[in-house]
Short mmCIF file of C-alpha atoms and ligand atoms in Angstrom, two decimals:
data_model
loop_
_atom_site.label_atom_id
_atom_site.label_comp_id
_atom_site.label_asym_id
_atom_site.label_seq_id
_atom_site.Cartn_x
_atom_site.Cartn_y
_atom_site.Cartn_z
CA UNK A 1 33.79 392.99 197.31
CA UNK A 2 33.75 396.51 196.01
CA UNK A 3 35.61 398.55 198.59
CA UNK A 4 33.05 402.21 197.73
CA UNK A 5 29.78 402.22 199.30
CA UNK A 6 27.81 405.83 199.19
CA UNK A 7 24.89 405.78 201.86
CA UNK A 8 24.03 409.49 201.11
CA UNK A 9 24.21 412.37 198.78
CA UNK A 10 27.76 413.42 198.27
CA UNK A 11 28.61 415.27 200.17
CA UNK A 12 26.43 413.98 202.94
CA UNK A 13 24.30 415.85 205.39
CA UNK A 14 27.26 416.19 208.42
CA UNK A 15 29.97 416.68 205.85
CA UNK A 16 27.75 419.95 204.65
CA UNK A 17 26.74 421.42 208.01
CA UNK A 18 30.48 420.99 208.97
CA UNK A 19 31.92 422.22 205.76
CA UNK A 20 29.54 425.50 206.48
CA UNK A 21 31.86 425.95 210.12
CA UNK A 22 34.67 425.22 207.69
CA UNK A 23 33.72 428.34 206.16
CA UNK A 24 32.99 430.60 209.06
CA UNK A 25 36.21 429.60 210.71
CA UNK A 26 38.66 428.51 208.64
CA UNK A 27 41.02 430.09 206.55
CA UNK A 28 39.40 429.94 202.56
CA UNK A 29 43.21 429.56 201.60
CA UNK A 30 43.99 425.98 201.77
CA UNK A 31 42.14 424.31 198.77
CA UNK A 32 39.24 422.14 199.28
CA UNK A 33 39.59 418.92 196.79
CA UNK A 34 36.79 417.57 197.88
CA UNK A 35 33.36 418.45 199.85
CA UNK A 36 33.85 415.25 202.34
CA UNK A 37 35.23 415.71 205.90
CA UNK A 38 36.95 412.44 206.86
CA UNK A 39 35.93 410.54 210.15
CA UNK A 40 38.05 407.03 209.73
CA UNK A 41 40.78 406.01 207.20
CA UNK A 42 42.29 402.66 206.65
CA UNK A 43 44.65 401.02 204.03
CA UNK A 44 43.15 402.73 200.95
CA UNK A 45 39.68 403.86 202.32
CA UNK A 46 38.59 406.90 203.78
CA UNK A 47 35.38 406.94 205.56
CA UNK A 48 33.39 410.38 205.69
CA UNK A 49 31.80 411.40 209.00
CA UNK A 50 27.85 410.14 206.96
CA UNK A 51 29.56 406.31 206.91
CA UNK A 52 30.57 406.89 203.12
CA UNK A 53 33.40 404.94 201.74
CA UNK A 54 35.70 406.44 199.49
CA UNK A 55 38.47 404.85 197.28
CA UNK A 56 41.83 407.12 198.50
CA UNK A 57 43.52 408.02 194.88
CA UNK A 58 45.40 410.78 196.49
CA UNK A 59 47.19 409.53 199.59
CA UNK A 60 47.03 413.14 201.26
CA UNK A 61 49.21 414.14 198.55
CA UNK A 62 51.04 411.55 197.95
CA UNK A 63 51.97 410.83 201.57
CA UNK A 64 50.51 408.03 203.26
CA UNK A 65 52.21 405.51 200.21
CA UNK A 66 52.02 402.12 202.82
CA UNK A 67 47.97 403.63 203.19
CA UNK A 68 46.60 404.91 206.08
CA UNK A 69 47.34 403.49 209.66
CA UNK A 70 50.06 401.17 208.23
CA UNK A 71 50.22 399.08 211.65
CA UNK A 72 53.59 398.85 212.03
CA UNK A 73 53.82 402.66 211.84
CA UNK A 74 50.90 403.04 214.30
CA UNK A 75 52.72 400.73 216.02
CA UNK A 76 56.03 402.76 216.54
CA UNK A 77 54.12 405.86 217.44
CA UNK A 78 52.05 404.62 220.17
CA UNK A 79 55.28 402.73 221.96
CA UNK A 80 57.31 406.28 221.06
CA UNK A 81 53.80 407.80 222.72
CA UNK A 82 54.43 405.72 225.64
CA UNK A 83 58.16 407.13 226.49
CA UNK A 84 57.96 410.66 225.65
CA UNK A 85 56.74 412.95 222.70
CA UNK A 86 58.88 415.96 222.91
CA UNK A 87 62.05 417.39 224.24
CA UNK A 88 63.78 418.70 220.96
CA UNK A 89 66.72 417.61 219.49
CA UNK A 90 68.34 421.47 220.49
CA UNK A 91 68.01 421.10 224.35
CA UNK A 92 67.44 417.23 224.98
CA UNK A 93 68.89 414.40 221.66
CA UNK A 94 67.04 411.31 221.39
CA UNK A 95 68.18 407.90 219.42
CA UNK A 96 64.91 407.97 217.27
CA UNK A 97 66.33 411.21 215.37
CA UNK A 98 69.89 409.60 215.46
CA UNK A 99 68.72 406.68 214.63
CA UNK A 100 67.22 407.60 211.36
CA UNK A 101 69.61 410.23 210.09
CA UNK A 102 72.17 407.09 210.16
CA UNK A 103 69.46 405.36 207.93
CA UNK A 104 68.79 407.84 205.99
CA UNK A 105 72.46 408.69 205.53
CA UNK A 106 72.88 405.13 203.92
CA UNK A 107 70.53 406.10 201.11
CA UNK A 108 73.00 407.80 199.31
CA UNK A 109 75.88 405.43 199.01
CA UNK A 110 77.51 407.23 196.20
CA UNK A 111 77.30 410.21 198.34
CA UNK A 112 79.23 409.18 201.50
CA UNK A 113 80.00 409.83 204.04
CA UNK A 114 76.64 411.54 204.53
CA UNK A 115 74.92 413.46 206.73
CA UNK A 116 71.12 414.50 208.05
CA UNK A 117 69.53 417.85 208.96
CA UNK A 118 65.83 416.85 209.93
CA UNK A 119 62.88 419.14 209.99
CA UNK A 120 58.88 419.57 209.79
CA UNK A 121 57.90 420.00 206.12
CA UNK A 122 58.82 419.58 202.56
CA UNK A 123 59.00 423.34 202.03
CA UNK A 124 61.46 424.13 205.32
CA UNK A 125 63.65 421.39 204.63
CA UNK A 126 63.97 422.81 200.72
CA UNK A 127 65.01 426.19 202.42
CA UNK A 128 67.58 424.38 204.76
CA UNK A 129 69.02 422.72 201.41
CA UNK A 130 69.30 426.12 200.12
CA UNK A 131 71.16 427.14 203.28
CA UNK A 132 73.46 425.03 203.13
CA UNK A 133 74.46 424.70 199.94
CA UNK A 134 74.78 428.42 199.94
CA UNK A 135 76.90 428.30 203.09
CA UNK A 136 79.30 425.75 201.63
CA UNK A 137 79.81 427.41 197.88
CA UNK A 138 79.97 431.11 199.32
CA UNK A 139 77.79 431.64 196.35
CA UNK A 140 74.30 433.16 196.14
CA UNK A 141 72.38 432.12 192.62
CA UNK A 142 70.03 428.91 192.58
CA UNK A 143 68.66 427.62 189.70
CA UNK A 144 65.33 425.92 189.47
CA UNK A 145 63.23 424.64 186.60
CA UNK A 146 59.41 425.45 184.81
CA UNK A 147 57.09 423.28 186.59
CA UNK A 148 58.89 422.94 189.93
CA UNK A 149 57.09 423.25 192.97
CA UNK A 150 59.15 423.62 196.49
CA UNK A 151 56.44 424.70 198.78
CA UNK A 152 54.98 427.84 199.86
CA UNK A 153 57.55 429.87 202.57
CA UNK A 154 59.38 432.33 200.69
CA UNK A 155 62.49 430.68 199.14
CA UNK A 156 60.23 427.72 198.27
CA UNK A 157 57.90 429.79 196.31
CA UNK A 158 60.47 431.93 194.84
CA UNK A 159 61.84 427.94 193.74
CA UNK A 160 58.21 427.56 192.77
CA UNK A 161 57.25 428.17 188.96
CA UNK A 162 53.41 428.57 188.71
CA UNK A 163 52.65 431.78 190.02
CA UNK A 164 48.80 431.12 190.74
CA UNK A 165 47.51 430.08 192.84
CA UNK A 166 50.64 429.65 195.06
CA UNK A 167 52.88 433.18 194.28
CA UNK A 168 50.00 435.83 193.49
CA UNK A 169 50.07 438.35 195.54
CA UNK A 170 52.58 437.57 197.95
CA UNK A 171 55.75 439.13 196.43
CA UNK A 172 58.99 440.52 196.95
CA UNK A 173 60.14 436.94 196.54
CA UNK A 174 64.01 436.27 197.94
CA UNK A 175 66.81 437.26 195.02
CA UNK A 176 68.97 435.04 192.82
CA UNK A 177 66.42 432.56 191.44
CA UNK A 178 66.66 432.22 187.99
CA UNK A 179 64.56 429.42 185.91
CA UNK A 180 65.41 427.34 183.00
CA UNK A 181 63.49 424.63 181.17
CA UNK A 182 62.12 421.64 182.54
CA UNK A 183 62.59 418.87 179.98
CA UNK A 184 59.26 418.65 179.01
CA UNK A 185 58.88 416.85 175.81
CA UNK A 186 55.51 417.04 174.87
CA UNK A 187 55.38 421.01 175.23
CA UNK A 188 58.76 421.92 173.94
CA UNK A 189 58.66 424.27 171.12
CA UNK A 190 57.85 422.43 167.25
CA UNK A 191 57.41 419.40 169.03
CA UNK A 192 53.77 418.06 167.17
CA UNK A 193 51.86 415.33 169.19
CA UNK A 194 52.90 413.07 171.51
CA UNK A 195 56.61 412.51 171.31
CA UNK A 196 56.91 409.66 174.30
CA UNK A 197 59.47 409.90 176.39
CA UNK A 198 63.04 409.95 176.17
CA UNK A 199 64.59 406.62 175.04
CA UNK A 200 67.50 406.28 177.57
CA UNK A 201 69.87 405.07 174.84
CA UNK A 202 73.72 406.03 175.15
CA UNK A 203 73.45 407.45 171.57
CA UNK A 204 70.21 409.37 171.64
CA UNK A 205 68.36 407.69 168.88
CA UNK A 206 65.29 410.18 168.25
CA UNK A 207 66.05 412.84 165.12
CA UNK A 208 66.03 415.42 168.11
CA UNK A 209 67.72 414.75 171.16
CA UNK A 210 65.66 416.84 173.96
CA UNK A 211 67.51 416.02 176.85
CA UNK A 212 70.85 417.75 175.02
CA UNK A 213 68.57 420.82 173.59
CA UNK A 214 67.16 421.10 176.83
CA UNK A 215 70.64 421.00 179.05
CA UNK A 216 71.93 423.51 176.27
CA UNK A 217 69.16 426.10 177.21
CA UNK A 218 69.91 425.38 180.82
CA UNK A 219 73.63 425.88 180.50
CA UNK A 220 73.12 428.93 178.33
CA UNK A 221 70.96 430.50 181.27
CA UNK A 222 73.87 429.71 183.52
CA UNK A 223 76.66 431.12 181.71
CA UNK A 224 74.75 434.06 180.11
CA UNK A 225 71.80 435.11 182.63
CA UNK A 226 74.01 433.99 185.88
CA UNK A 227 77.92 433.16 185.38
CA UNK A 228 78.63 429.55 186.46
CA UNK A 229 80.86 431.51 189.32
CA UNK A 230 77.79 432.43 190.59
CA UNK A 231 75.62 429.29 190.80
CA UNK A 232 75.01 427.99 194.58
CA UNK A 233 72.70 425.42 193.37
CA UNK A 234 70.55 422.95 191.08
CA UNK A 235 67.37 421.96 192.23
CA UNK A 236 65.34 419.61 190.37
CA UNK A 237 62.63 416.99 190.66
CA UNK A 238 63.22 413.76 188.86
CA UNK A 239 59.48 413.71 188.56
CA UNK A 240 57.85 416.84 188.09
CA UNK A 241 55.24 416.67 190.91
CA UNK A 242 52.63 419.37 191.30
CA UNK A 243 53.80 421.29 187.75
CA UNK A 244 52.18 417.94 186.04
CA UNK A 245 53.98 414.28 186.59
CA UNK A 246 56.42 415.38 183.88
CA UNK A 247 59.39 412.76 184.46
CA UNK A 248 63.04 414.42 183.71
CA UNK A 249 64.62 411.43 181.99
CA UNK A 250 68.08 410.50 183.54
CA UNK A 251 70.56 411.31 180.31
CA UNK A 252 69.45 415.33 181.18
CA UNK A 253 69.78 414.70 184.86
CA UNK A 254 73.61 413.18 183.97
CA UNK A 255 73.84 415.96 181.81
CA UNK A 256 73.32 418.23 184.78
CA UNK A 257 75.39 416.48 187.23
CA UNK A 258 78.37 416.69 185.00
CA UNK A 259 77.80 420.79 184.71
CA UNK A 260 77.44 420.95 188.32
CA UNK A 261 80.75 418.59 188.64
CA UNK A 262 82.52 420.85 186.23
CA UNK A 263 81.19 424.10 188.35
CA UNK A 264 81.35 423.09 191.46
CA UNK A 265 77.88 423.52 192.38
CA UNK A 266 75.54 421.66 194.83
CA UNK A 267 73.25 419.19 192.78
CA UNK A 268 70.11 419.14 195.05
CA UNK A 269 67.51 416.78 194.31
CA UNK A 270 63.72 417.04 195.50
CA UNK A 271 62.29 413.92 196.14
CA UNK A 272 59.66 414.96 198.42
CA UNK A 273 56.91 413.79 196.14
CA UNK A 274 58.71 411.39 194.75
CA UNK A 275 60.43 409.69 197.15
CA UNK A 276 59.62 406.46 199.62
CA UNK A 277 58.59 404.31 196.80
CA UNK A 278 56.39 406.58 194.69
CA UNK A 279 58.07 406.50 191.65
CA UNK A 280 58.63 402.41 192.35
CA UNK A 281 61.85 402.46 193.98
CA UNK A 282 62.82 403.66 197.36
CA UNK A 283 63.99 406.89 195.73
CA UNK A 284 63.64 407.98 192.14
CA UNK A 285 67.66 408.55 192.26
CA UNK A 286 68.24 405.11 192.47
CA UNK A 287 66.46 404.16 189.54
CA UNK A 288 67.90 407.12 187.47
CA UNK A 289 71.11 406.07 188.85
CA UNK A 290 72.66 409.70 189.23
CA UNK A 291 73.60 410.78 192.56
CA UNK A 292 72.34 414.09 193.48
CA UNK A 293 74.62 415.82 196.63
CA UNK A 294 71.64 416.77 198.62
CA UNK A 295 68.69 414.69 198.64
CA UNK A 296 65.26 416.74 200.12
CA UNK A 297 62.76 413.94 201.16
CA UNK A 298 59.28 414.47 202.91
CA UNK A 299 55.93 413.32 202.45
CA UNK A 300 56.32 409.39 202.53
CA UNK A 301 59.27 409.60 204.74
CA UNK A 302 56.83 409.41 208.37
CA UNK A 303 54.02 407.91 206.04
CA UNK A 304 51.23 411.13 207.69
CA UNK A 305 52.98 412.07 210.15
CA UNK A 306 55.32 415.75 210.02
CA UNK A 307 58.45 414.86 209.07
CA UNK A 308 61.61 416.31 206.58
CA UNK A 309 65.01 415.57 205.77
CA UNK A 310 67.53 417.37 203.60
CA UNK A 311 70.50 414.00 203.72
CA UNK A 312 73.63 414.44 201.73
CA UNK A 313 77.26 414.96 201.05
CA UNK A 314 78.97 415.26 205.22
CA UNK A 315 81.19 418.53 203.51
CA UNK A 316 78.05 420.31 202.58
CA UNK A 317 76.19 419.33 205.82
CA UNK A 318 78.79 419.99 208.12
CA UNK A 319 79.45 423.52 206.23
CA UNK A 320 76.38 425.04 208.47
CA UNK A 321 77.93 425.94 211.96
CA UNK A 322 76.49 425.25 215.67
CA UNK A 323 73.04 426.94 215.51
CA UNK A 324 72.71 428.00 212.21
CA UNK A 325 69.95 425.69 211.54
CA UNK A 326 67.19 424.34 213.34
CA UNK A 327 63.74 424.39 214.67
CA UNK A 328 61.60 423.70 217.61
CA UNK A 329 59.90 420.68 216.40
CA UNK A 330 62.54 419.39 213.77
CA UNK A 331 62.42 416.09 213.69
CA UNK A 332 59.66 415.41 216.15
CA UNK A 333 60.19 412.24 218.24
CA UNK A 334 56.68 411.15 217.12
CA UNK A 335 57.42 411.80 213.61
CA UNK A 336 61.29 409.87 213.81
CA UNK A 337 59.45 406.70 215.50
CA UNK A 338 57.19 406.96 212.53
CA UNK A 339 59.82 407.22 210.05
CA UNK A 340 62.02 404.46 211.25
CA UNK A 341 59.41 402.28 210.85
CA UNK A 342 58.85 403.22 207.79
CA UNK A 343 61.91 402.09 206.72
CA UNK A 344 61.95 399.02 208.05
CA UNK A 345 58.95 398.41 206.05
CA UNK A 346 60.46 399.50 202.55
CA UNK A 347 62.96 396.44 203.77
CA UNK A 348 60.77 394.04 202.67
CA UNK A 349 61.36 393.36 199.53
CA UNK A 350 57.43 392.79 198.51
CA UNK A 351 56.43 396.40 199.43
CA UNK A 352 58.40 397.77 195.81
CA UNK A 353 57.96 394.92 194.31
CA UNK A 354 53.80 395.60 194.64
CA UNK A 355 54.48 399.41 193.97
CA UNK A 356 56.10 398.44 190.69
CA UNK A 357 52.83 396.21 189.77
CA UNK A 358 50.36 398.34 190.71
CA UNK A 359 52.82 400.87 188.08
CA UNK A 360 52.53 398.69 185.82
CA UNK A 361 48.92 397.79 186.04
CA UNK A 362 48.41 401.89 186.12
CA UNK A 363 50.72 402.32 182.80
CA UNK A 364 48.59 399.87 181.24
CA UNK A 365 45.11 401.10 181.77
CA UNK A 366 46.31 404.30 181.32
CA UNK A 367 47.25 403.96 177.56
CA UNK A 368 44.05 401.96 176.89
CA UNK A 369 42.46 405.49 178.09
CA UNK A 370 44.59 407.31 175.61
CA UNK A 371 43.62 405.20 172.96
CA UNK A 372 39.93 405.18 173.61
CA UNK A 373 39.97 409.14 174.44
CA UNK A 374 41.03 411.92 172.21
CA UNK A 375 40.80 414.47 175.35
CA UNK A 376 44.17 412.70 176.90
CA UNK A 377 46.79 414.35 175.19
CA UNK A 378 49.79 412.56 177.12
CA UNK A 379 49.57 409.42 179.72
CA UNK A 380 53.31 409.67 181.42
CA UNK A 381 54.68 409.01 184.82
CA UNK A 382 57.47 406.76 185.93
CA UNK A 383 56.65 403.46 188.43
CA UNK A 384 53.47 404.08 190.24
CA UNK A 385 53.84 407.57 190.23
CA UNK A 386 51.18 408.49 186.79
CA UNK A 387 48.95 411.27 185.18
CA UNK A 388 46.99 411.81 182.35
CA UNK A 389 47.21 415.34 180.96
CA UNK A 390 43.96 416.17 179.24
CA UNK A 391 43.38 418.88 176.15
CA UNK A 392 40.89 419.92 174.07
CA UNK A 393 42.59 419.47 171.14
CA UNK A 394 45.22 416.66 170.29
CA UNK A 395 46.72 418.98 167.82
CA UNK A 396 46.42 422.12 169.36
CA UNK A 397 47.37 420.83 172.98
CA UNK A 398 44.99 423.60 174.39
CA UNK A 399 44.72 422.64 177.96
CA UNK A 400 41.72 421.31 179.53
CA UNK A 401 41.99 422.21 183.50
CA UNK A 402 37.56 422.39 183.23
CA UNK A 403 37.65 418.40 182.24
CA UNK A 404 40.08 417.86 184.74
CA UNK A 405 37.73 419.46 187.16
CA UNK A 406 35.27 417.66 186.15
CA UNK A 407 36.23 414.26 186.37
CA UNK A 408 37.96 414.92 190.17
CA UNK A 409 34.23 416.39 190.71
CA UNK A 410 32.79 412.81 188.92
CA UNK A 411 35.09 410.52 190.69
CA UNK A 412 34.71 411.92 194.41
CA UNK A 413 30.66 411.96 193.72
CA UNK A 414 30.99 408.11 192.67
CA UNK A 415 33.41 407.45 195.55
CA UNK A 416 37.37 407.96 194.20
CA UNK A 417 39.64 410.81 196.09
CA UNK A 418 41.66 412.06 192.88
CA UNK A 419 43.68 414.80 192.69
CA UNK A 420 44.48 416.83 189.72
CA UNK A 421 47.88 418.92 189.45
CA UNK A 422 50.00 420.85 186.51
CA UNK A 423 51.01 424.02 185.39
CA UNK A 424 47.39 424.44 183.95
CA UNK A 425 45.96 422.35 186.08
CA UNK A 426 44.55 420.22 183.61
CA UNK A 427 46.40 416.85 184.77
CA UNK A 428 45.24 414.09 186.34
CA UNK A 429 47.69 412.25 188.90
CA UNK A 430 46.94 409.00 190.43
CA UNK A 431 48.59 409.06 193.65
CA UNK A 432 47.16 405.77 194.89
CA UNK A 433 48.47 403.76 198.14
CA UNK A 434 51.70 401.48 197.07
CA UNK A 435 49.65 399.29 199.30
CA UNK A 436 46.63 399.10 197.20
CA UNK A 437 44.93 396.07 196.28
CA UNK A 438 44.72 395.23 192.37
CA UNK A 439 40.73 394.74 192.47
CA UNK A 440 40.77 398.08 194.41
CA UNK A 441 42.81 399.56 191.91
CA UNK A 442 40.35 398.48 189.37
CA UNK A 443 37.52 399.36 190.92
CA UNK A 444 38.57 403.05 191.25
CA UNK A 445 40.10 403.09 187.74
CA UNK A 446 36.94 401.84 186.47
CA UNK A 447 35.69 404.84 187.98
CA UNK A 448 37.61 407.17 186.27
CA UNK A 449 37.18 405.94 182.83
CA UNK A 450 33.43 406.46 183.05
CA UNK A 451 34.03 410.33 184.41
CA UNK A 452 36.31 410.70 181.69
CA UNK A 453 33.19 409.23 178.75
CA UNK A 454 30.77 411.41 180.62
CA UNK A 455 32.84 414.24 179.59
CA UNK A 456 31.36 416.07 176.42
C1 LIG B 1 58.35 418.28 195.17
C2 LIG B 1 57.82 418.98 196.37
N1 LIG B 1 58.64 419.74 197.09
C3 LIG B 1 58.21 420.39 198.18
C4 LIG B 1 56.91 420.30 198.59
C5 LIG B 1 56.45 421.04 199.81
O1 LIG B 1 56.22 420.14 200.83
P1 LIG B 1 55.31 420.58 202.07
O2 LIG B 1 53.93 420.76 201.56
O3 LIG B 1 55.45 419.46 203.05
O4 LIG B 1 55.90 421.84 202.59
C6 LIG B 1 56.01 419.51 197.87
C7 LIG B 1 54.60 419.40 198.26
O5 LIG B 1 53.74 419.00 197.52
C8 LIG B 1 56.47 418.83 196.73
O6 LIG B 1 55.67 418.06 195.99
#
């Protein structure tokens, strides 16, 4: 049974008069993806307040991964509902928060002991990573990479590469960011075509190695531009979220640990997007198998609801005295219940083991694209987490952000939430529930292969 069923015009008569009071009362600053205003969302399905059904390809940005109203979440919130909904952990503790930072702190095995600093959002718990690991080296200079993207308070966006939309105009930025290259195969200097990714091999088989020519610019940055010394931090995303779905592969992020071994600096990974099974394991770490010291998580973590860690090595955590961080709302009771939850549902074993399929299934169609369409200059991604990077030329890799547009216009019209992303916003990430059903995943794909031959 197809799962998309458009009664009206898209966007429907209610989802235009309300996206006119949209206008007159909200800010114009967060971005609109879509024209529809949601009344009802389930599993993968989001239902618009005219009774259209919509195929969810975006997850609220890559958030609710078990889909919308996973029951046993919506389970844990009501019950938390029930007993209280906020004291703050500052005046009043609760077990929920406790609770999960002990989970949480078992993540990181290699790490331990471990500890947790929760808070609201994926950009304020990037800002407490900073914090500390500034606290704990004495040391001012972080390093982050092209393509990152940390969020939009200050530090985040100063961590943040593209500077429109999310920097213009909104300068001074905080001092001692400096940023080197992301390894980013397909757009490193001489590099013709499509050079796949990075073969993982202990000898680095490929004429080139780009990981090592990569770390070499990155270490030159640090010794020339900064002075080891100097370095407070590393922050990286094993998967390059919003600057395009670029994965770093894990001989550059070994490379990296080793520097930061060598200099003493706090390794600090972001797995906001990435994390609680998007990438096909619980986190990406795991599967790259290097250990960052701080881990910032996000997104996934409550599954919709406002939740952020920053978990990691006890000696960093513990380098932040009584009071020096914290927050009203940090780590919401709500939000904890949520998480916990969660977790216990990333224990059964079937909930990555379907992520990893529907990956697969993804990877699959997603070269069968590239073969059948000249515009897709790179298909990449790493488990479930996947984009297609269109250009206008294979050779020239112009990008394409107005064919991007295009299809995300295409595929909402004909039912399918997609999202694009990258540093010229001409990528197209599939963000899909790790719940998803295959025929729904077909059904939306199917989709987006006819917005992508309507293009001309
Ligand atoms: C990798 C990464 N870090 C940080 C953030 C910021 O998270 P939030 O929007 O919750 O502040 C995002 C959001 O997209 C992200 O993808």
């Amino acid at each position: 049974m197809p799962v998309i069923n458009l009664k009206t015009e898209i966007p429907g008569p209610r989802s235009r008069e309300l996206s006119e009071v949209r206008h007159e009362h909200v800010s114009p600053g967060p971005f609109h993806t879509t024209p529809m205003i949601a009344a009802h969302a389930e599993g993968s399905v989001v239902t618009d307040v005219d009774g259209n059904t919509f195929l969810d390809f975006s997850s609220g940005i890559g958030v609710t991964n078990l889909g919308h109203r996973d029951p046993t979440v919506m389970q844990a919130v009501a019950e938390q509902a029930e007993k209280f909904v906020h004291t703050s952990i500052n005046v009043v503790a609760y077990e929920g928060y406790i609770r999960l930072a002990e989970r949480l702190n078992a993540l990181l095995p290699e790490a331990a002991p471990c500890k947790t600093f929760l808070a609201n959002s994926g950009a304020e718990a990037v800002e407490n990573a900073i914090k500390f690991a500034r606290v704990k080296t004495g040391r001012q200079a972080v390093i982050a990479f092209e393509h990152g993207y940390h969020g939009r308070t200050y530090m985040a966006m100063a961590l943040t590469a593209k500077a429109h939309p999310y920097k213009s105009g909104f300068a001074p930025f905080p001092a001692e960011v400096y940023r080197a290259p992301y390894p980013d195969f397909y757009r490193w200097p001489g590099v013709q075509g499509d050079p796949g990714g990075c073969p993982h091999a202990t000898e680095c088989p490929l004429e080139r190695c780009f990981c090592r020519e990569i770390f070499n610019s990155f270490a030159e940055i640090a010794r020339g531009q900064i002075g080891e010394q100097n370095v407070a931090a590393v922050i990286i995303e094993p998967v390059a979220g919003e600057g395009g779905f670029v994965p770093a592969p894990a001989p550059f992020l070994k490379m990296l640990r080793q520097w930061c071994d060598e200099h003493g600096v706090v390794l600090i990974f972001d797995e906001v997007q990435t994390g609680f099974g998007r990438t096909g394991s619980l986190l990406a770490c795991h599967q790259l198998d290097v250990t960052p010291d701080l881990v910032v998580m996000a997104k996934g973590l409550a599954n919709g609801l406002p939740l952020s860690a920053v978990t990691g090595r006890a000696e960093i955590i513990d380098a932040v005295g009584l009071g020096g961080v914290g927050g009203t709302y940090c780590g919401n009771a709500l939000a904890c219940a949520a998480a916990l939850a969660v977790l216990d549902r990333f224990e059964d074993p079937a909930v990555l083991s379907h992520a990893r399929t529907i990956g697969e299934i993804l990877r699959h169609r997603l070269e069968i694209f590239t073969e059948r369409f000249q515009r897709i200059g790179q298909a990449r991604g790493l488990g479930p987490m996947r984009a297609i990077e269109l250009v206008s030329d294979p050779v020239t890799k112009q990008p394409d952000k107005a064919a991007a547009q295009a299809v995300v216009r295409y595929a909402y019209e004909h039912g399918v939430i997609l999202m694009a992303c990258g540093t010229h916003g001409n990528v197209l990430r599939f963000l899909v529930p790790l719940t998803i059903q295959e025929e729904e995943l077909d059904e939306g794909l199917t989709v987006i292969e006819n917005a992508l031959a309507s293009l001309q």
